């Protein structure tokens, strides 16, 4: 069973007065929608979609059920299953550190053990770092290929071959209104790179060639790669 291809194990609830926000994230990696049950889960989906080593993912892929030491039936549905480029699997649970109760910690421990038993990795993740998340969220607006223009992409790769300021480089290529979406798309695809953790993207952000995953190896972006 390829868990990255399964439908959610249960429906996402929707009711009047609901405290959390459910929805469907349009994934560039999957070419489809991945469900989430909170904005925090959505914010954790975006970095997975941005990760070049991730090839597919699914939400609420299965339910675990076991008997606790006191004889009670316990059930837990992990939030996401992720397939990596090397074929390995990753199971992800999303819960902020401050909201983990003893029962939650026990569920995560059992889930981690179950994952180890079948050769998968397990991660429990909380609130992402604010600057990184803001930048990834911004680039996510340009993640889909409809904004890609091969001739502009090739020129951007040439301009930033030796690095340079974001807006200055864009203006060397052409009208910034037309060029910026292509630049952000190349940053999302990692053909170009910036330090997303240091500060929010700005006109002065230094842009350089990125490392993209090509044939299972890291390769410096080229005009041919960017236009492909």
XYZ file of C-alpha atoms in Angstrom:
228
model
C 0.000 0.000 0.000
C 1.508 3.333 -1.072
C 0.340 5.514 1.787
C 1.192 8.719 -0.081
C -1.667 7.870 -2.487
C -4.439 6.964 -0.041
C -7.465 9.096 0.752
C -7.759 10.553 4.277
C -8.637 7.926 6.863
C -11.473 10.109 8.148
C -13.402 13.186 7.054
C -12.338 16.668 8.055
C -15.006 18.084 10.398
C -16.825 21.337 9.675
C -19.396 22.833 12.049
C -20.639 26.137 13.416
C -18.314 27.617 16.045
C -15.411 25.385 15.046
C -12.157 26.568 16.597
C -9.748 25.102 14.057
C -9.631 25.832 10.338
C -9.816 22.857 7.969
C -9.057 23.064 4.280
C -7.263 21.679 1.257
C -3.755 22.744 0.294
C -2.980 22.750 -3.434
C 0.387 20.988 -3.594
C 2.815 21.656 -6.439
C 4.686 18.458 -5.532
C 1.630 16.210 -5.631
C -0.224 17.997 -8.406
C -3.348 17.771 -6.249
C -4.834 18.687 -2.877
C -3.710 17.623 0.586
C -6.084 18.144 3.498
C -5.296 19.879 6.774
C -7.194 20.408 10.021
C -5.571 23.605 11.255
C -3.566 26.529 9.987
C -0.552 25.078 11.774
C -0.921 21.887 9.746
C -1.191 24.007 6.598
C 1.984 25.848 7.590
C 3.723 22.513 8.005
C 2.512 21.295 4.600
C 4.134 24.221 2.791
C 7.741 23.406 3.827
C 7.128 19.778 2.843
C 5.890 20.962 -0.552
C 8.988 23.199 -0.764
C 11.390 20.360 0.089
C 13.056 19.046 -3.124
C 13.523 15.622 -1.517
C 9.757 15.153 -1.060
C 7.968 13.518 -3.987
C 4.466 12.953 -2.588
C 2.389 13.256 0.574
C -1.025 12.463 1.992
C -2.998 13.606 5.016
C -4.347 11.305 7.738
C -3.121 8.227 5.861
C -3.943 5.549 8.455
C -5.144 4.935 12.014
C -3.210 3.070 14.686
C -5.092 1.185 17.390
C -3.654 -0.508 20.473
C -4.367 -1.438 24.082
C -2.665 0.656 26.753
C -1.079 -0.774 29.887
C -4.279 -0.102 31.836
C -6.372 -2.061 29.333
C -7.947 0.896 27.510
C -8.303 1.044 23.743
C -6.235 3.871 22.254
C -6.448 5.182 18.704
C -4.329 7.697 16.845
C -4.352 9.019 13.277
C -1.066 10.700 12.246
C -1.378 13.930 10.306
C 0.746 13.234 7.220
C 2.622 10.573 5.328
C 5.528 11.774 3.156
C 7.372 9.889 0.434
C 10.947 10.976 -0.246
C 12.870 10.807 -3.512
C 14.951 7.871 -2.249
C 11.773 5.872 -1.600
C 11.820 6.183 2.190
C 8.737 7.168 4.175
C 8.202 9.825 6.817
C 5.210 10.086 9.146
C 4.522 13.538 10.596
C 2.412 14.608 13.565
C 1.784 18.322 14.091
C 1.378 19.588 17.645
C 2.865 22.676 19.356
C 5.215 21.904 22.240
C 2.964 23.675 24.762
C -0.059 21.551 23.798
C 1.428 18.116 24.361
C -0.270 16.356 27.271
C 0.970 13.030 28.718
C -1.578 11.088 26.657
C -0.386 12.864 23.504
C 3.255 12.081 24.282
C 2.347 8.414 24.724
C 0.569 8.351 21.355
C 3.543 9.924 19.619
C 5.896 7.407 21.245
C 3.785 4.457 20.067
C 3.530 5.978 16.575
C 7.312 6.404 16.427
C 7.786 2.771 17.455
C 5.303 1.568 14.819
C 7.126 3.587 12.171
C 10.483 2.119 13.154
C 8.999 -1.365 12.870
C 8.200 -0.840 9.175
C 11.288 1.215 8.326
C 9.736 4.690 8.284
C 10.927 7.839 10.012
C 8.689 9.769 12.407
C 8.682 13.446 13.349
C 6.526 15.421 15.717
C 6.737 19.061 14.685
C 5.435 22.232 16.299
C 5.258 25.899 15.380
C 7.712 26.769 12.583
C 10.233 29.593 12.831
C 8.428 32.834 11.955
C 10.786 34.391 9.381
C 11.331 31.140 7.499
C 7.609 30.424 7.455
C 6.735 33.913 6.213
C 9.202 33.583 3.345
C 8.052 30.084 2.384
C 4.425 31.236 2.536
C 5.237 34.118 0.183
C 7.104 31.907 -2.296
C 4.272 29.392 -2.071
C 2.070 31.876 -3.882
C 4.239 31.277 -6.957
C 4.708 27.517 -6.604
C 2.608 26.392 -9.560
C 4.117 26.247 -13.072
C 1.676 28.649 -14.721
C 3.935 31.561 -13.680
C 7.019 29.981 -15.277
C 8.373 31.639 -18.446
C 11.398 29.719 -19.787
C 13.087 32.640 -21.541
C 12.818 34.853 -18.459
C 13.969 31.995 -16.189
C 17.057 31.388 -18.313
C 17.946 35.077 -18.219
C 17.496 35.233 -14.417
C 19.873 32.294 -13.965
C 22.463 34.120 -16.081
C 22.048 37.381 -14.162
C 22.380 35.757 -10.738
C 25.233 33.404 -11.711
C 27.601 35.481 -9.559
C 24.980 36.547 -7.022
C 23.408 39.939 -6.561
C 20.606 42.010 -5.084
C 17.096 40.746 -5.809
C 15.480 43.821 -7.323
C 18.601 45.045 -9.127
C 18.938 41.684 -10.858
C 15.267 41.570 -11.762
C 15.483 44.993 -13.406
C 18.411 43.810 -15.522
C 16.096 41.162 -16.971
C 13.079 43.355 -17.680
C 9.895 44.826 -16.253
C 9.832 43.865 -12.594
C 6.070 43.237 -12.643
C 6.595 40.538 -15.265
C 9.904 39.184 -13.978
C 9.322 38.949 -10.212
C 6.781 36.084 -10.399
C 9.277 34.031 -12.410
C 12.023 34.814 -9.899
C 9.840 33.700 -6.975
C 8.956 30.523 -8.875
C 12.649 29.741 -9.395
C 13.281 30.350 -5.702
C 10.470 27.936 -4.876
C 11.951 25.320 -7.211
C 15.452 25.939 -5.757
C 17.012 26.869 -9.090
C 17.819 30.165 -7.368
C 18.462 30.500 -3.650
C 18.375 33.047 -0.824
C 18.812 32.818 2.938
C 15.193 32.324 3.960
C 15.943 32.206 7.685
C 17.972 35.407 8.095
C 15.356 38.017 7.179
C 12.188 38.619 5.230
C 12.561 38.800 1.464
C 13.243 42.337 0.290
C 14.616 44.307 -2.642
C 18.144 43.960 -1.216
C 18.014 40.202 -0.529
C 21.044 38.553 -2.090
C 20.134 35.931 -4.707
C 22.488 33.223 -5.937
C 22.320 30.033 -7.957
C 20.694 27.213 -6.065
C 21.310 23.509 -5.727
C 18.580 21.449 -7.316
C 18.020 17.726 -7.132
C 18.829 16.263 -10.547
C 19.275 12.570 -11.193
C 19.577 11.907 -7.465
C 22.504 14.336 -7.119
C 22.843 17.998 -6.195
C 23.559 20.101 -9.280
C 24.056 23.817 -9.750
C 21.139 25.360 -11.607
C 21.798 26.081 -15.269
C 19.895 27.769 -18.068
C 18.824 24.367 -19.369
C 17.544 23.262 -15.962
C 15.685 26.504 -15.357
C 13.934 26.359 -18.708
C 12.929 22.721 -18.334
